[in-house]
Amino acid sequence: MTTVTDVLEVPARRVGVLRRPKATTGFWSWFTTVDHKKIAIMYATTALAFFVIGGVEALLLRVQLYGANGTLLTASQYNELFTMHGTTMVFLMGMPLAVAFGNYLIPLMIGARDVAFPRLNAFGYWGFLMGGIFLYSSFLLGGSAPNGGWFGYTPLTSTGLDRGFLPGHGPDFWVVGLVMLGIASTTGAINFIVTIINMRAPGMTLMRMPVFVWMMFVVAFLTLFAMPIVTAALIMVYFDRNFATNFFVAANGGEPLLYQHLFWLFGHPEVYILILPGMGIVSEILPVFSRKPLFGYAVVVFSGIAIGFMGWGVWVHHMFATGLGPVAISAFALSTMIIAVPTGVKIFNWLATTWRGALRLTTPMLFALGFIAMFTLGGLSGVLHSIVPADTQQTDTYFVVAHFHYVLFGGLVFGLFGGFYYWFPKLYARKLDERLGKLNFWTIMIGFNLTFFPMHFVGLLGMPRRTYRYDSGLGWEGMNQIETIGSFVIAFSVLIFFVNVFYSKTRGEAVGPDPWDGRTLEWTIPSPPPEYNFEEIPEVESIDDFWHRKYTEDEQGRLVRLPSGGAVAVEERTGDGHGDGHGEGHGEGHGIHMPSPSYFPLVVAIGLPIMGYAAVFQMWWLAAVGALPVLYGSYAWAIEPQTEPET
Amino acid sequence: MADTESTETSTEERSEGGAVQALERAEHELEAKVEHELEEHLPPGVTTPAPGLLPGEVRPHPNPAQYVLIAVVLCVVTAFEVGLYYLEGDIPDALIIALLLGSAVVKFFLVASWYMHLRTDQAIFRRFFIIGLVAAVALYLIVLLTLHVFE
Amino acid sequence: MTEVEAEVAVTPPHDIQHTAHAPHDPHATATGVTNTKLAIWMFLASDCLFFGAFISAYLLYRGRPGGEGPTAAEIYNIPFTSVTSFILLMSSLTMVLALAAIMRGDYRRLRIWLLATALFGSVFIGGQVFEFTEFYREGLTLSSNLSGSTFFVLTGFHGAHVTIGIIWLLSLWGLATQGKLSVGDSEKVEIAGLYWHFVDVVWIVIFTMVYLIPQ
């Protein structure tokens, strides 16, 4: 798309019925925006909404399991809820929230004014939103929500409706919805990769990039290569269900295990897609609040890359109980042990970063430290699964549930919360309230451990996952009660977080552009950043460039603030800190020409769920209807220049 | 222009073996020219295309004659492949499979390196594409191995 | 003086630092390669894994008993498919010729080669439609047996890729006939071409692995 600007002599003022939108502020601007910061906010808002929905689903599950023989939910309702809880938390909360952080921060951290493909970026968001709405519309339209688990094993999901094991169109919605989300996240991944490779400021070499950017780079590659695999698997399931193909029909020679292979070939990299952004965020927070550089920057980066590569070599450990034979199992048991090494390396690096640092235990720092502790526990229970006999025992028990919640909740969610507290001042020029924040941290820490720690024990006592009720007298009731209580403590804590956000957005402590004494480029610009981010593209000379502009060391190795070093920050503090993100005609922003808003990402995305419904209900005329906005949007997108020439 | 024209006529006249030699020679000539001239004149990071180059490219594409030559080679290899199909039963299957796979690899790399310009374009594209390609081959091979396809 | 030397001689040296002042100048990226080309290569690398899954499924299920009716291998019409494969292969040639044409400003040949490429692609798709119909008549369907399921889904998705490519090429041809493609747009033809060649190399693999290799 980049050459479009140069090429079209006569700008397409009007494409079809839609005139190019102009507004960059106001309600309607959100529908046409291509500003990566606004798109990030939309990602975060939507993903947090899904976080709440997925959380409510989890609470319902927990209430059902509070005592023996729970009666709140029927078996099929329970199936729908745990399937949607998992699907929501992975695809509609975890991934998009990480993308939200990436969207906001990658350009700021590498010194760019925008991402490489602003409209593709917007399309990624709209595709995600449409995919999420499509999935949830199954509750109303499908006769049943997806109900085959977030992994959707065949032949349970792949057997067609007429002969089906599962009632309703749930699996069809799940399959089509995930393909849609896959398209959206693949475009997002391509955008991130190209942005990081091509949009770096002068001097921002790869090995000077903040660790968060590095981790998002690895994540984008994992997404890029994992999504097509699961897309192919989902397509096979769709054809098996709807066109009676035989991919997973054992009676005709099909191999249900093929699905498990394809799913986990995607699924294990997906685990790292979820956790690496959390690792990146923590690697940003710890140095700032320890007032020390990250210990072993290069090692942290390389172990992240190593995880990215090795993450492709361990998927069979999800299938140890399927009888693949001793060779395959031994090989993957070994690789599973080995992948713990780069993860362990990172943990030691983080600990060494805090060692003898001037620690400031602010809320972001608490979440980062909580991340290390909880993630380590999750990693330890994870590496146990490389011991195959033990794994065979633990497969499909609550022990596994405990393990991955320690990694994904204790890891990813703690990291993301830390990130919210850390970067909130950049968005709103106000800090999130520290007292509420600390309450938020401690309640979530307590609630989280109450909920998930006992799951290790009930799991080892033999309680299976995905069971909608259990008999009394098995010794599980007490711990299940603790878990349910814990889950409500988490809910309370999340409520505190939202209260904090709404309170602090308008009444929090007002701060300048660099409230934490930060080290990376995003703290050099005003809060909130203007639409063009950097009035002048920075020249980068080292890792933690901003820090080195502010501080130097004396002979004893003590930090000394450079007299002129803070000049940048101070100057900007006095400047207009409340830029409304409007580039042209706004003070210093003269002459910086930003990409113009566009309707067409949204138009194309609207076609996706229409075609999705067509696929689910096999109404082919509807597919043609859905193809119209896709075609119209794509052509108009290609014809309109990315940036309207100045008039 | 003299060089390009001579290549053009030679391709039409020569047999396949000669054609491959001509191809190699043309390739060397091009590379020598390009590397000698461009590496000095173009500082890294500059992507404004010279006439005959696309943005970001530093070495010129093959000329139409070379494109045609590649097509001829592709045709010959394809004919060879189809011929092998009709020899099934006459020579061992293992040999046929090896030759067929070899031919497919040759065709794949001819198209990728000449028509998709991987051999002249910047290395970054080659690297990323090879990552995807190797990932696909390796991962699916392991899947097929664990499912005992080759036993 | 060859063309190449002439080109080199007129290439002016540029100042790298203009990156800092024009972030949306398409010629100014940190690596020197354009965003668009990088993106299409990323997509193609990703698509390798998409097709790989379907090819693996075909290989996994090859020769397995079960279901009813003939297997694909029993009813292949190799001479026919060889011809359509050949045509698709030649469409890659016309595609690069179109690129060469636009790069030297020869818009007449650009239009001819673009149209020829789309036409060859359409012939290939027509052949595929014919082949599918024949197979259905002979009792090989999506659901008859594993061979049918894997064959139709794999080649069908490849056909869908080709169809998208044809639409893309025809759109470029439409722009070209209106005189809206000039030398400066060469990269657009290159991008479409990369996609087109990729679809072609996937077919090279499918033709060998699925059609020719003995069962």
Short mmCIF file of N, CA and C in Angstrom, two decimals, chain A residues 28-88:
data_model
loop_
_atom_site.label_atom_id
_atom_site.label_comp_id
_atom_site.label_asym_id
_atom_site.label_seq_id
_atom_site.Cartn_x
_atom_site.Cartn_y
_atom_site.Cartn_z
N TRP A 28 -17.80 9.33 16.14
CA TRP A 28 -17.74 8.60 14.88
C TRP A 28 -16.31 8.37 14.40
N SER A 29 -15.40 9.17 14.91
CA SER A 29 -14.01 8.99 14.47
C SER A 29 -13.47 7.63 14.87
N TRP A 30 -14.08 7.05 15.92
CA TRP A 30 -13.58 5.74 16.36
C TRP A 30 -13.83 4.67 15.30
N PHE A 31 -14.85 4.87 14.47
CA PHE A 31 -15.17 3.84 13.47
C PHE A 31 -14.24 3.89 12.26
N THR A 32 -13.58 5.03 12.10
CA THR A 32 -12.77 5.19 10.89
C THR A 32 -11.30 5.40 11.22
N THR A 33 -10.97 5.40 12.50
CA THR A 33 -9.62 5.79 12.86
C THR A 33 -8.58 4.77 12.35
N VAL A 34 -7.41 5.26 12.02
CA VAL A 34 -6.29 4.39 11.68
C VAL A 34 -5.10 4.69 12.60
N ASP A 35 -5.39 5.48 13.65
CA ASP A 35 -4.34 5.85 14.61
C ASP A 35 -4.08 4.65 15.53
N HIS A 36 -2.84 4.20 15.56
CA HIS A 36 -2.55 2.97 16.31
C HIS A 36 -2.88 3.10 17.78
N LYS A 37 -2.84 4.34 18.32
CA LYS A 37 -3.12 4.50 19.74
C LYS A 37 -4.61 4.35 20.03
N LYS A 38 -5.43 4.90 19.12
CA LYS A 38 -6.88 4.73 19.30
C LYS A 38 -7.27 3.27 19.09
N ILE A 39 -6.66 2.64 18.10
CA ILE A 39 -6.98 1.23 17.85
C ILE A 39 -6.58 0.40 19.05
N ALA A 40 -5.46 0.76 19.67
CA ALA A 40 -5.04 0.03 20.87
C ALA A 40 -6.07 0.17 21.97
N ILE A 41 -6.61 1.38 22.13
CA ILE A 41 -7.61 1.58 23.18
C ILE A 41 -8.87 0.76 22.87
N MET A 42 -9.23 0.69 21.59
CA MET A 42 -10.40 -0.12 21.23
C MET A 42 -10.13 -1.60 21.50
N TYR A 43 -8.93 -2.05 21.15
CA TYR A 43 -8.57 -3.44 21.45
C TYR A 43 -8.70 -3.71 22.95
N ALA A 44 -8.13 -2.81 23.74
CA ALA A 44 -8.10 -3.03 25.19
C ALA A 44 -9.51 -3.03 25.75
N THR A 45 -10.34 -2.05 25.33
CA THR A 45 -11.69 -1.96 25.86
C THR A 45 -12.48 -3.22 25.52
N THR A 46 -12.40 -3.64 24.26
CA THR A 46 -13.16 -4.82 23.84
C THR A 46 -12.65 -6.06 24.56
N ALA A 47 -11.33 -6.19 24.63
CA ALA A 47 -10.78 -7.39 25.27
C ALA A 47 -11.13 -7.42 26.76
N LEU A 48 -11.16 -6.24 27.41
CA LEU A 48 -11.54 -6.22 28.82
C LEU A 48 -13.00 -6.59 28.99
N ALA A 49 -13.84 -6.16 28.04
CA ALA A 49 -15.25 -6.57 28.10
C ALA A 49 -15.36 -8.09 28.00
N PHE A 50 -14.59 -8.68 27.10
CA PHE A 50 -14.62 -10.14 26.99
C PHE A 50 -14.01 -10.79 28.23
N PHE A 51 -13.04 -10.10 28.85
CA PHE A 51 -12.45 -10.60 30.09
C PHE A 51 -13.53 -10.73 31.16
N VAL A 52 -14.40 -9.70 31.23
CA VAL A 52 -15.48 -9.73 32.21
C VAL A 52 -16.45 -10.87 31.87
N ILE A 53 -16.80 -10.99 30.59
CA ILE A 53 -17.74 -12.04 30.19
C ILE A 53 -17.16 -13.42 30.50
N GLY A 54 -15.91 -13.62 30.10
CA GLY A 54 -15.27 -14.90 30.39
C GLY A 54 -15.16 -15.15 31.88
N GLY A 55 -14.96 -14.06 32.64
CA GLY A 55 -14.87 -14.19 34.09
C GLY A 55 -16.20 -14.60 34.70
N VAL A 56 -17.30 -14.01 34.20
CA VAL A 56 -18.62 -14.38 34.70
C VAL A 56 -18.90 -15.85 34.41
N GLU A 57 -18.49 -16.28 33.24
CA GLU A 57 -18.66 -17.70 32.90
C GLU A 57 -17.90 -18.57 33.91
N ALA A 58 -16.67 -18.14 34.23
CA ALA A 58 -15.88 -18.90 35.19
C ALA A 58 -16.57 -18.93 36.55
N LEU A 59 -17.17 -17.80 36.96
CA LEU A 59 -17.85 -17.76 38.26
C LEU A 59 -19.01 -18.75 38.27
N LEU A 60 -19.75 -18.80 37.16
CA LEU A 60 -20.86 -19.75 37.09
C LEU A 60 -20.35 -21.18 37.24
N LEU A 61 -19.24 -21.48 36.57
CA LEU A 61 -18.67 -22.82 36.70
C LEU A 61 -18.30 -23.10 38.15
N ARG A 62 -17.68 -22.09 38.78
CA ARG A 62 -17.24 -22.29 40.16
C ARG A 62 -18.43 -22.47 41.09
N VAL A 63 -19.50 -21.72 40.88
CA VAL A 63 -20.68 -21.87 41.74
C VAL A 63 -21.25 -23.28 41.58
N GLN A 64 -21.28 -23.76 40.35
CA GLN A 64 -21.78 -25.11 40.10
C GLN A 64 -20.97 -26.16 40.87
N LEU A 65 -19.63 -25.90 40.98
CA LEU A 65 -18.76 -26.90 41.61
C LEU A 65 -18.56 -26.65 43.10
N TYR A 66 -19.28 -25.65 43.67
CA TYR A 66 -19.06 -25.29 45.07
C TYR A 66 -19.24 -26.49 45.98
N GLY A 67 -20.30 -27.23 45.76
CA GLY A 67 -20.52 -28.43 46.57
C GLY A 67 -20.71 -29.64 45.67
N ALA A 68 -20.82 -30.78 46.29
CA ALA A 68 -21.05 -31.99 45.51
C ALA A 68 -22.42 -31.92 44.84
N ASN A 69 -22.51 -32.51 43.66
CA ASN A 69 -23.76 -32.58 42.93
C ASN A 69 -24.45 -31.22 42.74
N GLY A 70 -23.71 -30.26 42.25
CA GLY A 70 -24.26 -28.93 42.04
C GLY A 70 -25.43 -28.97 41.06
N THR A 71 -26.36 -28.04 41.23
CA THR A 71 -27.58 -28.09 40.41
C THR A 71 -27.81 -26.80 39.64
N LEU A 72 -26.88 -25.84 39.74
CA LEU A 72 -27.11 -24.56 39.07
C LEU A 72 -27.18 -24.75 37.55
N LEU A 73 -26.29 -25.58 37.00
CA LEU A 73 -26.19 -25.72 35.54
C LEU A 73 -26.49 -27.16 35.14
N THR A 74 -27.04 -27.28 33.94
CA THR A 74 -27.16 -28.62 33.37
C THR A 74 -25.83 -29.00 32.74
N ALA A 75 -25.70 -30.28 32.41
CA ALA A 75 -24.44 -30.73 31.83
C ALA A 75 -24.13 -29.97 30.55
N SER A 76 -25.14 -29.76 29.69
CA SER A 76 -24.84 -29.11 28.41
C SER A 76 -24.54 -27.63 28.61
N GLN A 77 -25.23 -27.00 29.57
CA GLN A 77 -24.89 -25.59 29.86
C GLN A 77 -23.46 -25.50 30.36
N TYR A 78 -23.07 -26.46 31.21
CA TYR A 78 -21.71 -26.46 31.73
C TYR A 78 -20.71 -26.59 30.58
N ASN A 79 -21.02 -27.49 29.63
CA ASN A 79 -20.14 -27.65 28.47
C ASN A 79 -19.98 -26.35 27.71
N GLU A 80 -21.11 -25.69 27.47
CA GLU A 80 -21.04 -24.42 26.73
C GLU A 80 -20.20 -23.40 27.49
N LEU A 81 -20.42 -23.35 28.81
CA LEU A 81 -19.73 -22.30 29.58
C LEU A 81 -18.23 -22.55 29.66
N PHE A 82 -17.81 -23.81 29.89
CA PHE A 82 -16.35 -23.97 29.98
C PHE A 82 -15.70 -23.82 28.61
N THR A 83 -16.42 -24.22 27.56
CA THR A 83 -15.87 -24.01 26.22
C THR A 83 -15.71 -22.53 25.91
N MET A 84 -16.76 -21.78 26.22
CA MET A 84 -16.69 -20.35 25.91
C MET A 84 -15.74 -19.62 26.85
N HIS A 85 -15.62 -20.09 28.10
CA HIS A 85 -14.64 -19.49 29.01
C HIS A 85 -13.24 -19.63 28.42
N GLY A 86 -12.89 -20.84 28.01
CA GLY A 86 -11.55 -21.05 27.47
C GLY A 86 -11.33 -20.29 26.18
N THR A 87 -12.29 -20.42 25.27
CA THR A 87 -12.16 -19.74 23.97
C THR A 87 -12.06 -18.23 24.17
N THR A 88 -12.90 -17.69 25.06
CA THR A 88 -12.88 -16.25 25.30
C THR A 88 -11.55 -15.79 25.87
#
